[in-house]
Every structure is written in C-alpha cells, then in structure tokens.
PDB file of C-alpha atoms in Angstrom:
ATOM      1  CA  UNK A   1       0.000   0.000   0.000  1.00  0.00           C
ATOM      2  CA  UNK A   2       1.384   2.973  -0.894  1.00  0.00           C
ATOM      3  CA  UNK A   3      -0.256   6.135   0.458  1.00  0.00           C
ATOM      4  CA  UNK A   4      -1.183   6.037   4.323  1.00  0.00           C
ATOM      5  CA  UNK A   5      -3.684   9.007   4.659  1.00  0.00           C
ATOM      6  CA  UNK A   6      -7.101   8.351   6.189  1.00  0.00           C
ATOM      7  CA  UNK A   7      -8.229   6.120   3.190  1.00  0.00           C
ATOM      8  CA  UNK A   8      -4.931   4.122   2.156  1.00  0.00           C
ATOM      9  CA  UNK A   9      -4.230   3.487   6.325  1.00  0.00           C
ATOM     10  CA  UNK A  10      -7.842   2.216   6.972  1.00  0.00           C
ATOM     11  CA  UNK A  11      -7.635   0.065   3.770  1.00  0.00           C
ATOM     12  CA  UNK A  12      -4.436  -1.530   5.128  1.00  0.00           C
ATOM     13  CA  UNK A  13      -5.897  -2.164   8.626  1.00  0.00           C
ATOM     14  CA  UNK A  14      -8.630  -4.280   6.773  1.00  0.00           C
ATOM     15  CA  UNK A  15      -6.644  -5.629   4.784  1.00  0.00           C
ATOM     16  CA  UNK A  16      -4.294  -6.834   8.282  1.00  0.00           C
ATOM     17  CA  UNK A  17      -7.736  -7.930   9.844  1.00  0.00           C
ATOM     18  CA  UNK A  18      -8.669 -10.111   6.765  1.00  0.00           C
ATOM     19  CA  UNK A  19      -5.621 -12.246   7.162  1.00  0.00           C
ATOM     20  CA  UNK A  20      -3.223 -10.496   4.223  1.00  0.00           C
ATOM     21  CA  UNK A  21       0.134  -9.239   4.491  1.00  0.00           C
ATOM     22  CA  UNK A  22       0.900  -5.324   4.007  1.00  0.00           C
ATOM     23  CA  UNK A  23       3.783  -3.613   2.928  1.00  0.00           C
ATOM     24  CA  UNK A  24       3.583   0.152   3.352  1.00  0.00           C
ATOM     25  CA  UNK A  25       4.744   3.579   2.333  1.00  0.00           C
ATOM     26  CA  UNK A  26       4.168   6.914   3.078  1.00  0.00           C
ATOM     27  CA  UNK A  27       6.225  10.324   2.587  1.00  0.00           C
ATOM     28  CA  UNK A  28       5.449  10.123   6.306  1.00  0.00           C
ATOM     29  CA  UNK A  29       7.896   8.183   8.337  1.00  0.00           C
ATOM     30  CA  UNK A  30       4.843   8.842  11.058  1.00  0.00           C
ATOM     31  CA  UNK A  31       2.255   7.263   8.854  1.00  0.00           C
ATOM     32  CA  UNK A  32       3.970   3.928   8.426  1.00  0.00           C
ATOM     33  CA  UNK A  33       5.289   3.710  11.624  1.00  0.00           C
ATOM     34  CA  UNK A  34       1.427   3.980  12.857  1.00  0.00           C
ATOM     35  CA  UNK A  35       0.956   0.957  10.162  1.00  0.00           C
ATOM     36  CA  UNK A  36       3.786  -1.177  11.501  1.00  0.00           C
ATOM     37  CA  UNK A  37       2.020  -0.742  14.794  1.00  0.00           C
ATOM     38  CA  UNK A  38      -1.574  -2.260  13.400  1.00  0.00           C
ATOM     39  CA  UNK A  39       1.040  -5.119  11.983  1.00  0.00           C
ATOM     40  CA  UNK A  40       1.842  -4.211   8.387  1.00  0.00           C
ATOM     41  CA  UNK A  41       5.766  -4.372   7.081  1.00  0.00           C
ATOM     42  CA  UNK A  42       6.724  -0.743   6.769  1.00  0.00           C
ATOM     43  CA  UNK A  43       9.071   0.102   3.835  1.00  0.00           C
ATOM     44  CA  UNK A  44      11.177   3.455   3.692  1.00  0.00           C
ATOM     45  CA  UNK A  45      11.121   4.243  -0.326  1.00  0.00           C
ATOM     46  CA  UNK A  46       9.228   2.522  -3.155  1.00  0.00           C
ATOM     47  CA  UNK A  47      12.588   0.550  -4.072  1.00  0.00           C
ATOM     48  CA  UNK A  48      12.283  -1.194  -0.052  1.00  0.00           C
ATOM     49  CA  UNK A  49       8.764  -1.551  -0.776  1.00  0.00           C
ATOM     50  CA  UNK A  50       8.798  -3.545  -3.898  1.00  0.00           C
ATOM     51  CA  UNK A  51      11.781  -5.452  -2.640  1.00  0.00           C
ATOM     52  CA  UNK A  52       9.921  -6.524   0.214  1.00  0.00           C
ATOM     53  CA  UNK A  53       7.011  -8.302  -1.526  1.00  0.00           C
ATOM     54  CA  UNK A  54       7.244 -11.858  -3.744  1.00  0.00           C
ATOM     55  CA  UNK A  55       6.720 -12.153  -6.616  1.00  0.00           C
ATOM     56  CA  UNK A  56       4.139 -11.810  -8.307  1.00  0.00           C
ATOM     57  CA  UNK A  57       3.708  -8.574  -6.554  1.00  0.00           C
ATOM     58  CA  UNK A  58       0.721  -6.189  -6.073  1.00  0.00           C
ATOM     59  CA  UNK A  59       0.719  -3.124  -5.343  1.00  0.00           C
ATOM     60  CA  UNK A  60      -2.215  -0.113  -4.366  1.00  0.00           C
ATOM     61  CA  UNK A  61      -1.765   2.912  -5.009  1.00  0.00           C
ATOM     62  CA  UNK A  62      -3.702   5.620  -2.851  1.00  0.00           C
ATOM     63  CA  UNK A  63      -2.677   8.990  -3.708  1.00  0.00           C
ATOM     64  CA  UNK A  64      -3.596  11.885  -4.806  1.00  0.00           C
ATOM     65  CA  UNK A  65      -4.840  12.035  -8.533  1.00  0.00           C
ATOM     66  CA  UNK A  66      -3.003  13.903 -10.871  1.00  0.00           C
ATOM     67  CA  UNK A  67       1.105  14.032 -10.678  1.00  0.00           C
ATOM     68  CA  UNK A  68       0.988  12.342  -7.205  1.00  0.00           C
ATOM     69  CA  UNK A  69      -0.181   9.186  -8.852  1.00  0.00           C
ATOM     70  CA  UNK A  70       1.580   9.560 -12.131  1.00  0.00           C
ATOM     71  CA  UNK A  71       4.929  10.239 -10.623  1.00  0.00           C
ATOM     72  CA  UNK A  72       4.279   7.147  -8.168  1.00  0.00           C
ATOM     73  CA  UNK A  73       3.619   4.633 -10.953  1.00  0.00           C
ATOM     74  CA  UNK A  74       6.270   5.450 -13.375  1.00  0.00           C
ATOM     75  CA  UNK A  75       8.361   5.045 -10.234  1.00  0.00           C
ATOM     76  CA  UNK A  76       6.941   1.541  -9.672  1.00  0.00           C
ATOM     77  CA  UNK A  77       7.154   0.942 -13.389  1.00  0.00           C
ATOM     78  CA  UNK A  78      11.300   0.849 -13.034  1.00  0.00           C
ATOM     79  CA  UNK A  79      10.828  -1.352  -9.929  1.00  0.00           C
ATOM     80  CA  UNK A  80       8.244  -3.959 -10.773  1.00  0.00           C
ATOM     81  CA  UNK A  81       8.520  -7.046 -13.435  1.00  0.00           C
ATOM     82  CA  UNK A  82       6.423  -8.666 -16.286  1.00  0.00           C
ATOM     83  CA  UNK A  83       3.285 -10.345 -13.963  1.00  0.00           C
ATOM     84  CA  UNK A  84       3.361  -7.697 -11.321  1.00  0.00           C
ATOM     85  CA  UNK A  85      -0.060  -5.607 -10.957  1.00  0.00           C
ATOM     86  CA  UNK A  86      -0.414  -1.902  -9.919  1.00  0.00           C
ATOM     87  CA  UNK A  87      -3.981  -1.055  -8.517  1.00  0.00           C
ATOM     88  CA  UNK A  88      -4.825   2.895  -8.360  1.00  0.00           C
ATOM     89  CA  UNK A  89      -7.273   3.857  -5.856  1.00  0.00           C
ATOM     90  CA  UNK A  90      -7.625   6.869  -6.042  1.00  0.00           C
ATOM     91  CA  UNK A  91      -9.804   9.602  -7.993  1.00  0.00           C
ATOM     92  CA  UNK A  92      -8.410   9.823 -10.988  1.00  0.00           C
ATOM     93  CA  UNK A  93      -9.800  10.559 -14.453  1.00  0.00           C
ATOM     94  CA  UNK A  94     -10.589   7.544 -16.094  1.00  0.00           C
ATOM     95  CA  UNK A  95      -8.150   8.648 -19.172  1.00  0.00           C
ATOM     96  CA  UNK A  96      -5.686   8.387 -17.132  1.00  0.00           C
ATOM     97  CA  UNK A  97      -5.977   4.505 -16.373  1.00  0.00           C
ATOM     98  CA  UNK A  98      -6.234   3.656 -20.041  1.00  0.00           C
ATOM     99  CA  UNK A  99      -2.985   5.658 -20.554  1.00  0.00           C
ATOM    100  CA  UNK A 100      -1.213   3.951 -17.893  1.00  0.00           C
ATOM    101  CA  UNK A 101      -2.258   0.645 -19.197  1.00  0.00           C
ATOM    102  CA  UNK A 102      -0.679   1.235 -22.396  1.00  0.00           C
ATOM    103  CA  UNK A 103       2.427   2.772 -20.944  1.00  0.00           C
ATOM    104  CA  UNK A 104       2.987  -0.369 -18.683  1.00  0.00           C
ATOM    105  CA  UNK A 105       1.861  -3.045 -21.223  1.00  0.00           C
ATOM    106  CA  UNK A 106       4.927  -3.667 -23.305  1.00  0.00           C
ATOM    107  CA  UNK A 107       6.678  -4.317 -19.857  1.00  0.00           C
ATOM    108  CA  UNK A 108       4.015  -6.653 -19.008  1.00  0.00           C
ATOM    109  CA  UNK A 109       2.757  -4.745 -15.899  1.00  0.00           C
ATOM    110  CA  UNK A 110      -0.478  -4.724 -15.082  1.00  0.00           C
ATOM    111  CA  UNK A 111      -2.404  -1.719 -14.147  1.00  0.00           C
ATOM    112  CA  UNK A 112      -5.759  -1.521 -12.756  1.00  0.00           C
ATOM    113  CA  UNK A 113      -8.205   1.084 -12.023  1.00  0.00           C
ATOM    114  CA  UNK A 114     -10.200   0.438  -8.903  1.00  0.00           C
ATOM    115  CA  UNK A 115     -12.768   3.077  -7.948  1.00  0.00           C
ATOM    116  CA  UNK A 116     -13.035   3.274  -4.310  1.00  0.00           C
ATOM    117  CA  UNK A 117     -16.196   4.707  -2.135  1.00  0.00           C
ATOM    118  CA  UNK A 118     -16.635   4.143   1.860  1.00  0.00           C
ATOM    119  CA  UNK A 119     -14.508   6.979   2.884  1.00  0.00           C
ATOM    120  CA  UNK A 120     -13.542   7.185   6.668  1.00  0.00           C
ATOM    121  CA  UNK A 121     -16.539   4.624   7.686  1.00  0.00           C
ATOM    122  CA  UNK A 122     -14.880   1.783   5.308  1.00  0.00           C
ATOM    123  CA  UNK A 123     -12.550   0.365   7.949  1.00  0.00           C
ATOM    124  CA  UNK A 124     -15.799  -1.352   9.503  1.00  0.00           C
ATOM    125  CA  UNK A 125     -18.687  -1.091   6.767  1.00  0.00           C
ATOM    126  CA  UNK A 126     -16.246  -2.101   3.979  1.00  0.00           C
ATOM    127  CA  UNK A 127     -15.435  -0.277   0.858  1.00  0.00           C
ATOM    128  CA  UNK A 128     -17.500  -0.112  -2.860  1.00  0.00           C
ATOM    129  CA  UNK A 129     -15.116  -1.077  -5.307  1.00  0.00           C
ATOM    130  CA  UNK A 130     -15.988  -0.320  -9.636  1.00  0.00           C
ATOM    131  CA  UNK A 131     -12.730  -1.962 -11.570  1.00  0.00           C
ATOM    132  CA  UNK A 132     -11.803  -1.512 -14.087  1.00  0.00           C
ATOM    133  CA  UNK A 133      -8.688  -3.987 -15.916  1.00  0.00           C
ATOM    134  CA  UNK A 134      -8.573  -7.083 -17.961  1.00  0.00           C
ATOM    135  CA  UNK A 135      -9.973 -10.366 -16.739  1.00  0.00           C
ATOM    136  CA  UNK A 136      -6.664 -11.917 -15.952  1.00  0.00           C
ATOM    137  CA  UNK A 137      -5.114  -8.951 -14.081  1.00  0.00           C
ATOM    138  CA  UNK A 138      -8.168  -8.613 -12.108  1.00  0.00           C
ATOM    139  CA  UNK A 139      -8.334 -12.575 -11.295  1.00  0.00           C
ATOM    140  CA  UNK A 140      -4.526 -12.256  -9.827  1.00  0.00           C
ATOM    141  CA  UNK A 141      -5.532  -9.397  -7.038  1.00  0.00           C
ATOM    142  CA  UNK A 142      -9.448 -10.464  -6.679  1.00  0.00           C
ATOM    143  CA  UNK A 143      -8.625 -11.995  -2.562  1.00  0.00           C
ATOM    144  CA  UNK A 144      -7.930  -7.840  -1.794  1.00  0.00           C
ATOM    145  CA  UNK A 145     -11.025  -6.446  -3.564  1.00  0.00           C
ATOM    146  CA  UNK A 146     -13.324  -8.649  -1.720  1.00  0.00           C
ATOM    147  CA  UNK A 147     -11.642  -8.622   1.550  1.00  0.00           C
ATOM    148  CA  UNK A 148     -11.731  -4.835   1.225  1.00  0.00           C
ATOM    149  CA  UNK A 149     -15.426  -4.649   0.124  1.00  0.00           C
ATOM    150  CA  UNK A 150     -18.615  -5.445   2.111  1.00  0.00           C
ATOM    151  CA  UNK A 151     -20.663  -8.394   0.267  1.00  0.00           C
ATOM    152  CA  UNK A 152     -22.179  -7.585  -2.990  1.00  0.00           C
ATOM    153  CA  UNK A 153     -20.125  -3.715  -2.763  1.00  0.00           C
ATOM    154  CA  UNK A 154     -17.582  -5.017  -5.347  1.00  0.00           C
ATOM    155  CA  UNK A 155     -17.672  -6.020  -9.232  1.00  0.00           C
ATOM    156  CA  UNK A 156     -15.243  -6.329 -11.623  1.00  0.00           C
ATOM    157  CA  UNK A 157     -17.458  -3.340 -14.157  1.00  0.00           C
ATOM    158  CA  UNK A 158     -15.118  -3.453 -17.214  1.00  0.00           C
ATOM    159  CA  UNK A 159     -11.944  -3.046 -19.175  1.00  0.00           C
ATOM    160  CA  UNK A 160      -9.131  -0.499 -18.718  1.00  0.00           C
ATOM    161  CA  UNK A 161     -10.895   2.638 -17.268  1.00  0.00           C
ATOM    162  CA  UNK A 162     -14.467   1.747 -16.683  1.00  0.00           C
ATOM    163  CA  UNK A 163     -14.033   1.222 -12.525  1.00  0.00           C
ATOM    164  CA  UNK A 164     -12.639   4.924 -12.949  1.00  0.00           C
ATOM    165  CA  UNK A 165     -15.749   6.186 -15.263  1.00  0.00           C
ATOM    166  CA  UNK A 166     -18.093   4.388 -12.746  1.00  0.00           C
ATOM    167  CA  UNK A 167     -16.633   6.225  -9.750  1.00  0.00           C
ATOM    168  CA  UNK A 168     -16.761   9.325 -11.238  1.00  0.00           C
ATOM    169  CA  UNK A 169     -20.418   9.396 -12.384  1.00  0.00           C
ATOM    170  CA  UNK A 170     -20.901   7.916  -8.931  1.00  0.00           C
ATOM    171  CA  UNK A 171     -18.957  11.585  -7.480  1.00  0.00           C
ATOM    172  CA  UNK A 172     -21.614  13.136  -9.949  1.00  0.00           C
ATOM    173  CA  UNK A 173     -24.831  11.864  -8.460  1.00  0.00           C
ATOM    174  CA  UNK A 174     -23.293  12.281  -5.134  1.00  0.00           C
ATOM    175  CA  UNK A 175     -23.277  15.939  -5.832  1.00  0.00           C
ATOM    176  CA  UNK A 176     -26.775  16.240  -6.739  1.00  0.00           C
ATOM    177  CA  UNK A 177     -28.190  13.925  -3.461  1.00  0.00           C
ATOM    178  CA  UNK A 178     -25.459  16.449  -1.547  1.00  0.00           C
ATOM    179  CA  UNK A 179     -26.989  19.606  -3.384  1.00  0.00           C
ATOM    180  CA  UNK A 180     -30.855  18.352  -2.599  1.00  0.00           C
ATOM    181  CA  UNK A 181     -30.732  17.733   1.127  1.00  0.00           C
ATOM    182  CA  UNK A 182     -28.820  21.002   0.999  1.00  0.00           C
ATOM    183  CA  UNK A 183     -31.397  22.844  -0.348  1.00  0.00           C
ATOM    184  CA  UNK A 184     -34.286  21.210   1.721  1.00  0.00           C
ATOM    185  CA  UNK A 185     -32.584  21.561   4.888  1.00  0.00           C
ATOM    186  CA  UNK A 186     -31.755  25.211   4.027  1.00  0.00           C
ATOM    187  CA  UNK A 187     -35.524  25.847   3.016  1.00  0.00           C
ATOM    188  CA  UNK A 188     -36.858  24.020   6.452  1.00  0.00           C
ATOM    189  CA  UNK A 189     -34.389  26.448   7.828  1.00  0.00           C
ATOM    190  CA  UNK A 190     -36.194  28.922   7.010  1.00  0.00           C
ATOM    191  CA  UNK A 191     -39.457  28.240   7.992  1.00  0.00           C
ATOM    192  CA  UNK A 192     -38.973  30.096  11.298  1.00  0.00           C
ATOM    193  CA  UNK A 193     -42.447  30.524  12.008  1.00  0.00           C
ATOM    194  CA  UNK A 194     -42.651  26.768  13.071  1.00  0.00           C
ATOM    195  CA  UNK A 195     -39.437  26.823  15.025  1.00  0.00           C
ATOM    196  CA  UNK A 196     -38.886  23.363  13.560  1.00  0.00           C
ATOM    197  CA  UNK A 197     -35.985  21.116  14.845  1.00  0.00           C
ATOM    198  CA  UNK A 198     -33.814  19.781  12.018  1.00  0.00           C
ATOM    199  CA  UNK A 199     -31.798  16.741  13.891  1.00  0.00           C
ATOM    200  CA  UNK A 200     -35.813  15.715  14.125  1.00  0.00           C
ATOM    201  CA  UNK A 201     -36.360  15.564  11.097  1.00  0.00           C
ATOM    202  CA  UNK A 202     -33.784  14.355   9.523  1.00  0.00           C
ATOM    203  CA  UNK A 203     -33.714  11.530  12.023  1.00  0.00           C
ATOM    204  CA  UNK A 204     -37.285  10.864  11.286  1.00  0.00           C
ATOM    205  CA  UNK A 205     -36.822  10.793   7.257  1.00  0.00           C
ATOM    206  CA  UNK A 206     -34.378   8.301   8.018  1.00  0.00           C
ATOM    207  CA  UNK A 207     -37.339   5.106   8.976  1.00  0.00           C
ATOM    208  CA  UNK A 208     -39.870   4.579   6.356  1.00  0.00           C
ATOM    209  CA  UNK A 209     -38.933   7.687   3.911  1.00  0.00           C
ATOM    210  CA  UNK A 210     -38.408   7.433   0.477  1.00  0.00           C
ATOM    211  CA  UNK A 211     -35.818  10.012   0.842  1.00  0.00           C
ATOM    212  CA  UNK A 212     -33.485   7.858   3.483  1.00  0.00           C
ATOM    213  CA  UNK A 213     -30.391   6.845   2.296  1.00  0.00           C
ATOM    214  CA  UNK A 214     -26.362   7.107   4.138  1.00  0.00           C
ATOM    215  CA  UNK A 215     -26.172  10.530   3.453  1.00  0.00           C
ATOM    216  CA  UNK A 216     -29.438  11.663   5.318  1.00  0.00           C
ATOM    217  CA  UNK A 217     -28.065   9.247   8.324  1.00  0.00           C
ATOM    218  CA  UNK A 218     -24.870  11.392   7.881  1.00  0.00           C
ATOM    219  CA  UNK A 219     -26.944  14.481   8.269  1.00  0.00           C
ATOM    220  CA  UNK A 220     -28.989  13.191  11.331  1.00  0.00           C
ATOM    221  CA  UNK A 221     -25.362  13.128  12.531  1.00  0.00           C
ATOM    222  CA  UNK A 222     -24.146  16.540  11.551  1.00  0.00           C
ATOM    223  CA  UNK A 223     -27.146  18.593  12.829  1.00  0.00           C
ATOM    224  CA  UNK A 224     -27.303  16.284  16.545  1.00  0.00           C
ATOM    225  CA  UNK A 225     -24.785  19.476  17.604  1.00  0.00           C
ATOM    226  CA  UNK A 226     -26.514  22.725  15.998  1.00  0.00           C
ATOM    227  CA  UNK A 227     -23.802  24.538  18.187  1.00  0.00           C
ATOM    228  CA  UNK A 228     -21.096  23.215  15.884  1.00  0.00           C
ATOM    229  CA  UNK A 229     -22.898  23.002  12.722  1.00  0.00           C
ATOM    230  CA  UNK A 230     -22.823  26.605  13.121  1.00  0.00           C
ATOM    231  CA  UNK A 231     -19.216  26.861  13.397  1.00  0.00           C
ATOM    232  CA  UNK A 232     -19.050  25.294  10.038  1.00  0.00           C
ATOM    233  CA  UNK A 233     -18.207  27.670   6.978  1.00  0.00           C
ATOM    234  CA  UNK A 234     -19.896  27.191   4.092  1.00  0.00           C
ATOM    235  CA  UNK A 235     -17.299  26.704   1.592  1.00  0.00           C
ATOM    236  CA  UNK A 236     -17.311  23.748  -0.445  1.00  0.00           C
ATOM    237  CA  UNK A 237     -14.353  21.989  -2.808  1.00  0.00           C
ATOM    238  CA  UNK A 238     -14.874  19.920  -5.613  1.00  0.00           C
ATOM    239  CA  UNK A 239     -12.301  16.958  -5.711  1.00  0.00           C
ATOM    240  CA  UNK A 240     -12.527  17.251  -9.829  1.00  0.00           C
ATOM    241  CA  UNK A 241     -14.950  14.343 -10.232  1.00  0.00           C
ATOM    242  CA  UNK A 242     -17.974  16.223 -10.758  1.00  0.00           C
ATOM    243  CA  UNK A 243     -16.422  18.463 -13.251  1.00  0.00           C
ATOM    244  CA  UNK A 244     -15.105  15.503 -15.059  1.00  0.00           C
ATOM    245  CA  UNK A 245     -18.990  14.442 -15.224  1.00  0.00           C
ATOM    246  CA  UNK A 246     -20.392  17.387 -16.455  1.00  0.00           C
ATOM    247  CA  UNK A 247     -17.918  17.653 -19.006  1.00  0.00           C
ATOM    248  CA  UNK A 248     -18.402  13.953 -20.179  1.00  0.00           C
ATOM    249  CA  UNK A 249     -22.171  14.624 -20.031  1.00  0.00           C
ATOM    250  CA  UNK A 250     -21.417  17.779 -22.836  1.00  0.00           C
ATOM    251  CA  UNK A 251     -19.148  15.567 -24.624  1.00  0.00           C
ATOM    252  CA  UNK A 252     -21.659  12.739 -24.861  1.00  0.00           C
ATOM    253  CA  UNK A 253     -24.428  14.771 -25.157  1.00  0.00           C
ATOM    254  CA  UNK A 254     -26.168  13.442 -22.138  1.00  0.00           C
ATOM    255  CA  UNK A 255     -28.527  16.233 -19.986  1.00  0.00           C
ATOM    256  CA  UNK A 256     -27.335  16.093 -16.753  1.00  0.00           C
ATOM    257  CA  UNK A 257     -28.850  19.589 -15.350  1.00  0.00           C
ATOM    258  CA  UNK A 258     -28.690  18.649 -11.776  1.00  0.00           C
ATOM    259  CA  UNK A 259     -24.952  17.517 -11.652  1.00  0.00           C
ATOM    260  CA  UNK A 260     -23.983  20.607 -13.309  1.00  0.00           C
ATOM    261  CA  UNK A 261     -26.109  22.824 -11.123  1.00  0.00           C
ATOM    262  CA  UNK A 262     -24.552  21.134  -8.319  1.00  0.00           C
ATOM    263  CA  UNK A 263     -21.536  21.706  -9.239  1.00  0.00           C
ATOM    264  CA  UNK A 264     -22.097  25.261 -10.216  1.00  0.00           C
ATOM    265  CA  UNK A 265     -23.459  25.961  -6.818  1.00  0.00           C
ATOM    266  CA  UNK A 266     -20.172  24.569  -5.153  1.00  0.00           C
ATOM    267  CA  UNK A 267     -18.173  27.384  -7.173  1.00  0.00           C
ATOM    268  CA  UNK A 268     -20.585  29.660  -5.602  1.00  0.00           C
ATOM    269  CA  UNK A 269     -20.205  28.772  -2.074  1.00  0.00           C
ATOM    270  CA  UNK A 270     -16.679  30.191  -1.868  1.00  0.00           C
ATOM    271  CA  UNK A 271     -17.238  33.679  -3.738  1.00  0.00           C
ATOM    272  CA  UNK A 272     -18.447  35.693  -0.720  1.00  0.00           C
ATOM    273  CA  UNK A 273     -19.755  39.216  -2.299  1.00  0.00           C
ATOM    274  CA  UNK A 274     -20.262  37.641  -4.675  1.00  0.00           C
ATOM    275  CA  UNK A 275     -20.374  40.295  -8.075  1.00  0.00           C
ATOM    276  CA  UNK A 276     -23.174  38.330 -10.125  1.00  0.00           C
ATOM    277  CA  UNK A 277     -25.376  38.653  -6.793  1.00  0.00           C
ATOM    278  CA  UNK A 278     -24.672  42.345  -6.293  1.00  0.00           C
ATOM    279  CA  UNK A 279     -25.034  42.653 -10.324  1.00  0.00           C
ATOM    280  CA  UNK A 280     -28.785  41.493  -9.605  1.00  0.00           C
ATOM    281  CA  UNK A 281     -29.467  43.512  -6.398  1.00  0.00           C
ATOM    282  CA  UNK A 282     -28.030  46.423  -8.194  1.00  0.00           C
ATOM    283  CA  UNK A 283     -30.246  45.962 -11.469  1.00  0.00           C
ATOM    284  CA  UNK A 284     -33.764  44.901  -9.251  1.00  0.00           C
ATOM    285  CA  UNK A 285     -33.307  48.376  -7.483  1.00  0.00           C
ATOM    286  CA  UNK A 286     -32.721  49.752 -11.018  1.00  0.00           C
ATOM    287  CA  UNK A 287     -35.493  48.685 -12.879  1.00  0.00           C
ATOM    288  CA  UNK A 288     -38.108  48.266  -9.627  1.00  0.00           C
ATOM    289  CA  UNK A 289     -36.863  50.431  -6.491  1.00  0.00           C
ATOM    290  CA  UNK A 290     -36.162  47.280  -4.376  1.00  0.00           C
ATOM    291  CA  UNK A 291     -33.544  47.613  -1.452  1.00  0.00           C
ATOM    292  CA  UNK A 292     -30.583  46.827  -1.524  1.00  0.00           C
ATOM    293  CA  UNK A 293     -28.500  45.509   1.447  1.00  0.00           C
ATOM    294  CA  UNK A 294     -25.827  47.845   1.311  1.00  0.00           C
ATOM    295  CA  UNK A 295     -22.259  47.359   3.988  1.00  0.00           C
ATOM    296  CA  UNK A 296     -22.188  50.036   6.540  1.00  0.00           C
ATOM    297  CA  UNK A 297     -18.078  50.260   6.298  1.00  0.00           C
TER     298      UNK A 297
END
C-alpha cells in the first residue's frame, strides 16, 4: 500500500484484519510507523517496498490524482517485473488509467483502475469497489477487492478505465443527493415561524422515507450538535470528479442539469460578495426600487 492518509491506512488495517500481508509507504515516516504498529511491514522508499514483496507482486496505489499518482507509478514501473499488478485507488480521471495501461503493457505490468467509495466509515462497513482492468489482471488481485469490500459492494465493471468512469459518475450523483438535502434543509431552515428542529427531522426521514439513504443518516449526525454546525463555513471543494462528469455529459451529449447545477453551486459557495449577486441587487433596485443591502463600512 502505498499512500497512508485516512483512506490508504484504513484500507491496510482491513486488509491486516482479513488475514493479508501489508507492505507500506508513506512520505510520512509517522504514517507507516502507525501501520507497523496495526502489523503491516513498513518500507522506507518505493525501491524497499517492492523489494519486500514476492513475486508476483501487487501493489495499491492511494494517492492523490493527478502528478501524485503519475509520478508514483512510473516510479513503480522501473521497480516492478512482467506479472506484477499496480492497482490505483484513487480519484483519478478515467483517461488516465487507459494511458497507464498502455504505458505499462509492453513491460508486461499490469495496471488496474479500482474506484473506491466508503470513505472514513470503510474500515468497519467495507469499501465499494468499480474496476476496471482485464480479466486476468483482475483474477490475480481479486482476494484484496473482496476482503476490502462489504458483500455484494464489489464487481469487476469493465476493461481499462471503466471502474474509474463508474466512480466518477458515482462523485456526480453524489453531488446532486449532496446539493438536494442542501437545499431542503436550508428551506426548512427557514421556515422560522414553526421553530422546527432539524436533527428531528432528519432523524425521522431516516425510517420509512423514500428520501433515506447514508447521506441523510450522515446528516442526522451533523445537525445532533446545531452549536457546531454553526461553526461550520460554508465553503465547499470539488475533488474534480464532478467536473469531469459534467464535461463527459457535454461531450456525450447526455442532460445532466442537476450535476452541473450542483456543481455550479459549489463554485458559488466560496465567492463571498459575490459580483453576479450584487449585479442582480443592483439591477432589481434599477429597474423596480427594491432595497438593496448595502455594507455600513
């Protein structure tokens, strides 16, 4: 495993609990020491790492998407032999897999692409896993994918790419279901003249509703402290997913109005004063006298 942040060390410790053997990396000497201690091997460099597994070796990959992951498997590529699999967790554009798959082919690497859901909870609820890879390279490593995954959470979706392309329109919808209860809760908000009590609510949606799902369970959890809900700021990232989506949707002319409004509305939540908004304020007051909210500095 190489990449011991919140998802790559809680994917080890399952792994460790399932009966496999670990090797581990991390930038941070802290990180694998904390994986030695749940009983993995810890390895100093990618050289120790792939020197410290038999061949045929395996190996995850769980960083960042982009150069992080790129500069990690070209590294592996001058390590690892003909027969030796590389497994990318992480977020990355599906493109990406199909490239590397090429790249490592005439050295007889295999690469696969495993999209990866459960976040911080997978450690005990198990991790949904979308790969993506040939039939054979997939057969070699399938003991880790199900040990990692809950039963029925994992399927082998397609060739080089597809567990990437499945993960990413799964990011997509997860923006709209994120964007709806957003806007629900907001508009219950509100509602002052009932005085109504959110954590309620959203713990009562949650038995019988057709609206229940993880996410409202996740919100039940969020709003049980109002105090620190409060303390939250509303600024919300996009991890590149969704934008990947929407611009897959344009390319394959597929409407997808809600996944782009989603996304639209993240770019909005960090763009306080925002100019568009004080363009319509400015232009309603124009056109029909209505006030405008103006800053007393």
């Amino acid at each position: 495993m190489i990449g011991l942040g919140r998802m790559g060390a809680n994917m080890t410790k399952r792994l460790l609990t399932h009966g496999h053997q670990v090797v581990a990396f991390d930038r941070d000497p802290e990180a694998v020491k904390a994986s030695q201690a749940d009983g993995a091997e810890g390895a100093g460099s990618i050289a120790d790492l792939c020197s410290g597994l038999a061949p045929p070796r395996a190996v995850w990959v769980m960083v960042p998407a982009g150069d992080p992951t790129t500069q990690t498997v070209s590294a592996l590529a001058e390590q690892l032999e003909a027969g030796d699999v590389i497994i990318d967790g992480g977020n990355s554009n599906y493109h990406h897999a199909q490239q590397m798959t090429e790249r490592l082919r005439p050295k007889g690497i295999d690469f696969i692409d495993a999209g990866t859901s459960g976040g911080i909870w997978g450690l005990a609820n198990g991790y949904c896993l979308m790969v993506g890879g040939t039939t054979d390279a997939v057969a070699k490593v399938e003991p880790v994918f199900v040990a990692l995954a809950p039963e029925g959470g994992y399927a082998h979706v397609g060739p080089s790419g597809a567990g990437h392309f499945v993960k990413m329109v799964h990011n997509g919808i997860e923006y709209g279901m994120l964007q709806a209860y957003a806007e629900g809760f907001a508009l219950l908000d509100a509602a002052k003249e009932f005085d109504l009590d959110l954590h309620e609510v959203a713990s009562i949606w949650r038995y019988g509703s057709v609206v229940r799902s993880w996410l409202l369970d996740l919100a039940e959890r969020a709003l049980a402290d109002r105090t620190a809900f409060e303390r939250i700021e509303g600024w919300v990232d996009d991890s590149g997913e969704g934008r990947w989506t929407v611009e897959e949707a344009i390319d394959r002319a597929v409407p997808a109005p809600v996944i782009t409004a989603s996304l639209f509305e993240r770019f909005s939540s960090r763009r306080q004063g925002e100019f568009a908004a004080r363009m319509i304020a400015a232009l309603r007051n124009e056109f029909g006298g209505h006030a405008v909210h103006s800053d007393p500095s």
